[in-house]
PDB file of C-alpha atoms in Angstrom:
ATOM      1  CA  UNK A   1     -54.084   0.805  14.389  1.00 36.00           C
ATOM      2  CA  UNK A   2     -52.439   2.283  17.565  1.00 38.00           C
ATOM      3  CA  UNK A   3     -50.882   5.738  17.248  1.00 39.00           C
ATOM      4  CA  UNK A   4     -47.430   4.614  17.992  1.00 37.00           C
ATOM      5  CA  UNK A   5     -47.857   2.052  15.218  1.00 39.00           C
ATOM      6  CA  UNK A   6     -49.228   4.341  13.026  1.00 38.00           C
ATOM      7  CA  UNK A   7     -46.487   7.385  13.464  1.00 33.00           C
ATOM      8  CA  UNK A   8     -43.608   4.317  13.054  1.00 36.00           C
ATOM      9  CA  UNK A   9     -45.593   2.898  10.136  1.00 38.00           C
ATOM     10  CA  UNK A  10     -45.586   5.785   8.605  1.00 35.00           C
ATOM     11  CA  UNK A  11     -41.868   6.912   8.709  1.00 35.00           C
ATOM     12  CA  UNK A  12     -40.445   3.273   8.251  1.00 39.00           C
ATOM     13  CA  UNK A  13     -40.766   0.352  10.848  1.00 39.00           C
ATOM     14  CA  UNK A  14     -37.858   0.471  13.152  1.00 44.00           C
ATOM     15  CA  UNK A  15     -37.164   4.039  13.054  1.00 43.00           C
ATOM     16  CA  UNK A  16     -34.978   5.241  15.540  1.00 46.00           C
ATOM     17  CA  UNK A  17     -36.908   7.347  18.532  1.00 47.00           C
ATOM     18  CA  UNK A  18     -33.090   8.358  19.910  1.00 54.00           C
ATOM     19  CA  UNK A  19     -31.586  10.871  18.022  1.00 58.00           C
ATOM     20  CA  UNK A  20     -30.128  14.170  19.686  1.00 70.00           C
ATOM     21  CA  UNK A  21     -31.257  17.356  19.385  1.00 80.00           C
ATOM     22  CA  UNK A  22     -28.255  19.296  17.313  1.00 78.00           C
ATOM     23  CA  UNK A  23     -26.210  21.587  19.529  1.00 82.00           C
ATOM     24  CA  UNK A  24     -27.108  24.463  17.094  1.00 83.00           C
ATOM     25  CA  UNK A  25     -30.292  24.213  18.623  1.00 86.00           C
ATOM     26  CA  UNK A  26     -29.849  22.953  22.054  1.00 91.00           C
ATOM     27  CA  UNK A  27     -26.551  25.736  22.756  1.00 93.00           C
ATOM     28  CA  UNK A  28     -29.222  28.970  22.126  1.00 93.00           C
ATOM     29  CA  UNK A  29     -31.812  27.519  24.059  1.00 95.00           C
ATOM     30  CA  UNK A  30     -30.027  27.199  27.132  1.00 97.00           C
ATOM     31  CA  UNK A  31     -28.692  30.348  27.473  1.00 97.00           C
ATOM     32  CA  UNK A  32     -31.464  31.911  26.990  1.00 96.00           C
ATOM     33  CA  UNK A  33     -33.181  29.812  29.451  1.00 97.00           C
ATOM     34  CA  UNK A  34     -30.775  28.228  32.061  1.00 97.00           C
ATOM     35  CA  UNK A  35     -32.049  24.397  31.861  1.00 98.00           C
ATOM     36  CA  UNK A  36     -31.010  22.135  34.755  1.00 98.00           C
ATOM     37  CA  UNK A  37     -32.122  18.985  33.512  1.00 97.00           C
ATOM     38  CA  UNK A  38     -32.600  17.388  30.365  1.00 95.00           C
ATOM     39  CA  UNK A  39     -36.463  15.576  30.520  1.00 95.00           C
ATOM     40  CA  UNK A  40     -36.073  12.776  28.111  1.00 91.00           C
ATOM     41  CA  UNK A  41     -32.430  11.156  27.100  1.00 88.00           C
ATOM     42  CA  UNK A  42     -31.015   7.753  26.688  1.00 82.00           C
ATOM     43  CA  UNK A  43     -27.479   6.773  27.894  1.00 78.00           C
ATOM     44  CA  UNK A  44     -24.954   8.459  25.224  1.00 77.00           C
ATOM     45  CA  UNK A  45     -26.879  11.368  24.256  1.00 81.00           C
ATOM     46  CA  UNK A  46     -28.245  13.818  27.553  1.00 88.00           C
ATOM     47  CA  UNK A  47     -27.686  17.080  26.846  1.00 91.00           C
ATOM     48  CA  UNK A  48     -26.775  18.162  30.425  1.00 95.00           C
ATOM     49  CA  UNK A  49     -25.748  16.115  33.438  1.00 94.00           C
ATOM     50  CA  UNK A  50     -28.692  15.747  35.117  1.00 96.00           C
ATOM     51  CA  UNK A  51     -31.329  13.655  32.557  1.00 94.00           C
ATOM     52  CA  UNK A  52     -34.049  11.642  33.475  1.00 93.00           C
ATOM     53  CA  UNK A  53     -34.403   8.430  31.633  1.00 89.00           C
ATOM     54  CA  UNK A  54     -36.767   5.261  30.935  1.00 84.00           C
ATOM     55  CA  UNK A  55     -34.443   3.518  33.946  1.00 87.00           C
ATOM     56  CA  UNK A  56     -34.099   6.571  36.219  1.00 88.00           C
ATOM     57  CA  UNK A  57     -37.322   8.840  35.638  1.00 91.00           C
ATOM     58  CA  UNK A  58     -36.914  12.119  37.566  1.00 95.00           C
ATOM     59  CA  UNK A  59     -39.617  14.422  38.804  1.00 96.00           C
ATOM     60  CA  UNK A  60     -40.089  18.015  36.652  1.00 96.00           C
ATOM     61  CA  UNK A  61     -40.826  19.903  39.681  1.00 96.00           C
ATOM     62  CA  UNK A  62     -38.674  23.115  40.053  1.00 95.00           C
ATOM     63  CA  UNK A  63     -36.536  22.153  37.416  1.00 97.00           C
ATOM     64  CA  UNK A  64     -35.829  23.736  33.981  1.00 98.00           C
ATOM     65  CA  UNK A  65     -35.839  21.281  31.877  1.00 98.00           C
ATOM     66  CA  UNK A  66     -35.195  21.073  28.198  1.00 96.00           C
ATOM     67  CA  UNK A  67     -36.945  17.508  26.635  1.00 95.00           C
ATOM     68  CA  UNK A  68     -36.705  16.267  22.924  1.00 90.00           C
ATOM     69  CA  UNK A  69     -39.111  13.028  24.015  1.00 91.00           C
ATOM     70  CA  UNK A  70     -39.410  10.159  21.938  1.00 88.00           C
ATOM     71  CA  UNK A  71     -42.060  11.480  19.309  1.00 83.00           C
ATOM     72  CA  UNK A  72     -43.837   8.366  19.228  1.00 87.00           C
ATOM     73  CA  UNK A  73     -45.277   9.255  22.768  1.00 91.00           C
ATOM     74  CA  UNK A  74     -45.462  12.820  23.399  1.00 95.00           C
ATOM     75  CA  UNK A  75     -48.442  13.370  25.288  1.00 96.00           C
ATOM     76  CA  UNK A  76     -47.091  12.039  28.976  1.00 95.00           C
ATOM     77  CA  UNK A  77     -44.205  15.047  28.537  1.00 96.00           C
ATOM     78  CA  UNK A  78     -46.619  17.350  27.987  1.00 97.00           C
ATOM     79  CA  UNK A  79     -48.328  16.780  31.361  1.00 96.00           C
ATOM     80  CA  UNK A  80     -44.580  16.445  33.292  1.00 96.00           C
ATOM     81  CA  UNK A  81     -43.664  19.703  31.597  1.00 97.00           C
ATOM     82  CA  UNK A  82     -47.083  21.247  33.300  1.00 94.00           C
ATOM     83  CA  UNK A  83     -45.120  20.801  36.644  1.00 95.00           C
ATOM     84  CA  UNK A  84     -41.860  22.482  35.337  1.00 97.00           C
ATOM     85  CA  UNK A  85     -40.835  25.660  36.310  1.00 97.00           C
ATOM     86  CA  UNK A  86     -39.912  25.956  32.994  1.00 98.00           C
ATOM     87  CA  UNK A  87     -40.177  23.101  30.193  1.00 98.00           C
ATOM     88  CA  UNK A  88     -39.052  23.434  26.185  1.00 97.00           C
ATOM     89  CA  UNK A  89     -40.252  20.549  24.281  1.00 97.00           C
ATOM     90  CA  UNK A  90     -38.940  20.183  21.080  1.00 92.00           C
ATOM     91  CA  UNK A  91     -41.188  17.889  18.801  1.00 93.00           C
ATOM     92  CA  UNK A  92     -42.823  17.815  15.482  1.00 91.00           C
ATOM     93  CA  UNK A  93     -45.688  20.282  14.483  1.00 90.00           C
ATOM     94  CA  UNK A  94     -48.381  18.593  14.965  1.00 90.00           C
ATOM     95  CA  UNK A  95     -51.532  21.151  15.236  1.00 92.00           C
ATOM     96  CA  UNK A  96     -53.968  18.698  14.896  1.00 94.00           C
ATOM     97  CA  UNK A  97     -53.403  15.898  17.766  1.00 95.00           C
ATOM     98  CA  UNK A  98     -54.548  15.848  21.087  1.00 97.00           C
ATOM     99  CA  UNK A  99     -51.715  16.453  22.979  1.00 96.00           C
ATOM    100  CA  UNK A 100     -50.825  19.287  20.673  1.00 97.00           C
ATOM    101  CA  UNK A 101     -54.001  21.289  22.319  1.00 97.00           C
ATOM    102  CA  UNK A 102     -53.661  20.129  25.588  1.00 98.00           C
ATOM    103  CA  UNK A 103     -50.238  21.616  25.221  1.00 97.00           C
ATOM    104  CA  UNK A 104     -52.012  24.941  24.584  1.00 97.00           C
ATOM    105  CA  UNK A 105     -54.552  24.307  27.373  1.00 97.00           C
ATOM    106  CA  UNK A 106     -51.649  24.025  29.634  1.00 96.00           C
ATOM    107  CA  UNK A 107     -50.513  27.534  28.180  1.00 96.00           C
ATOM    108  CA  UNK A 108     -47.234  26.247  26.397  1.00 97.00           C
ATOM    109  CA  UNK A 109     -46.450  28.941  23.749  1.00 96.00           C
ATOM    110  CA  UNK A 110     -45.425  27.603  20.300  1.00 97.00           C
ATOM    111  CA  UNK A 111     -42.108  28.465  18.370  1.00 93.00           C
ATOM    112  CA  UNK A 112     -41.746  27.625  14.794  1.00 89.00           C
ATOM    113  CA  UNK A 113     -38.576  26.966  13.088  1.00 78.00           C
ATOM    114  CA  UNK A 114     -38.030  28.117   9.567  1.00 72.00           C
ATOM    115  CA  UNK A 115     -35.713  25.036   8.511  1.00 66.00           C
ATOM    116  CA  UNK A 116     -36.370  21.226   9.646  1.00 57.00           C
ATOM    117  CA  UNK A 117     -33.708  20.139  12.261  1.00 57.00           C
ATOM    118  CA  UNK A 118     -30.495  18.016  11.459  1.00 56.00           C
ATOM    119  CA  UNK A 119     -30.630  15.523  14.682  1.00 54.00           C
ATOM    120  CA  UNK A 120     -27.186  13.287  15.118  1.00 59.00           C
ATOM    121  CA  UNK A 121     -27.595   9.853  16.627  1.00 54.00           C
ATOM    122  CA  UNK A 122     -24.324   8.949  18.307  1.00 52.00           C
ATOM    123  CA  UNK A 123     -24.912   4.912  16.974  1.00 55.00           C
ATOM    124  CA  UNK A 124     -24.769   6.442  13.484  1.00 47.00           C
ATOM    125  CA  UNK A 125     -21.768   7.184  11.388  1.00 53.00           C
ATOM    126  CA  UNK A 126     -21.675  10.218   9.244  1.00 51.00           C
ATOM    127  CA  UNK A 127     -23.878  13.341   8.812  1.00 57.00           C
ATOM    128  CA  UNK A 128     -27.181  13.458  11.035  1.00 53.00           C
ATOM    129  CA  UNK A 129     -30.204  13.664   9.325  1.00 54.00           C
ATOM    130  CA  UNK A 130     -32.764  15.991   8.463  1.00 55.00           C
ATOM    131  CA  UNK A 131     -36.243  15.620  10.754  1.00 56.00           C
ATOM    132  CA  UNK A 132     -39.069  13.812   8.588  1.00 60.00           C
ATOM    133  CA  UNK A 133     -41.688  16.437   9.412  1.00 70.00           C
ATOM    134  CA  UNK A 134     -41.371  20.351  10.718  1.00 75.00           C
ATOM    135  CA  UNK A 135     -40.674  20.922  14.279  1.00 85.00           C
ATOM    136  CA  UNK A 136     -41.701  23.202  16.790  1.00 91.00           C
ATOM    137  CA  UNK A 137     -40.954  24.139  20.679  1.00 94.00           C
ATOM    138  CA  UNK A 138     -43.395  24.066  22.940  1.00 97.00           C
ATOM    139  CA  UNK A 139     -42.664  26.585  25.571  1.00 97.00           C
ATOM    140  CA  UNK A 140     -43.904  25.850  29.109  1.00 97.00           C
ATOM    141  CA  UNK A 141     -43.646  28.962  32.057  1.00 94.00           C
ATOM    142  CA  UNK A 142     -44.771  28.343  35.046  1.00 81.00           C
ATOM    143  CA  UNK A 143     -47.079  31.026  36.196  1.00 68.00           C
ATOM    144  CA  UNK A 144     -47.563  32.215  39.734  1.00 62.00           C
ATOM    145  CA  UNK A 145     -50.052  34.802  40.549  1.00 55.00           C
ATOM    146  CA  UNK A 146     -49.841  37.211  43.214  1.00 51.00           C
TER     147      UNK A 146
END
């Protein structure tokens, strides 16, 4: 069984990979770090105005960029986020999968939460709800030595 069939299988066929990252979240982040482009967004539900997207993928170079990718596929965002200036991906702890330690390998530093995330989904009515699993940011810097 494939890993994106597995990780759907899982949490219920036909889960929804879309749901955006609650401002409560998003709001802090930014002004601590100044993001210029959100890295992974769907029409409806970018966080900024400049958002790359399945149709209209745009290079991570130089940017700041602030990605919630679709959890099902993490691993290409961490390499794109390697090429950042700066790159916060928010997505589930997952210590133990591959792209969680090539994450580290690429010197991302880890943030925990203490409480799960609420994510909203703009195709759903009511309250958002609660993520399945903890979450954690993976914090990208780019480096330059002198």
């Amino acid at each position: 069984m494939s890993a994106n069939i597995a990780y759907v299988g899982w949490y219920g066929h036909g889960r929804r990979q879309n749901w955006t990252t609650p401002r409560a979240i998003f709001d802090p982040l930014q002004a601590e770090y100044g993001f210029t482009m959100d890295g992974a967004s769907e029409p409806g539900n970018a966080l900024l105005p400049k958002a790359s997207t399945v149709e209209i993928p745009l290079p991570w170079k130089g940017e700041r960029v602030f990605c919630n990718p679709p959890w099902s596929n993490i691993a290409p965002f961490v390499e794109l986020a390697s090429t950042a200036e700066l790159a916060v991906l928010l997505v589930p702890a997952r210590t133990n999968v591959k792209w969680f330690h090539r994450a580290l390998e690429l010197r991302a530093m880890p943030r925990f939460f203490r409480k799960r995330p609420i994510f909203e989904n703009v195709a759903h009515k009511g309250k958002g709800h609660n993520s399945p699993v903890d979450c954690l940011l993976l914090v990208f810097k780019r480096i330059e030595y002198v």
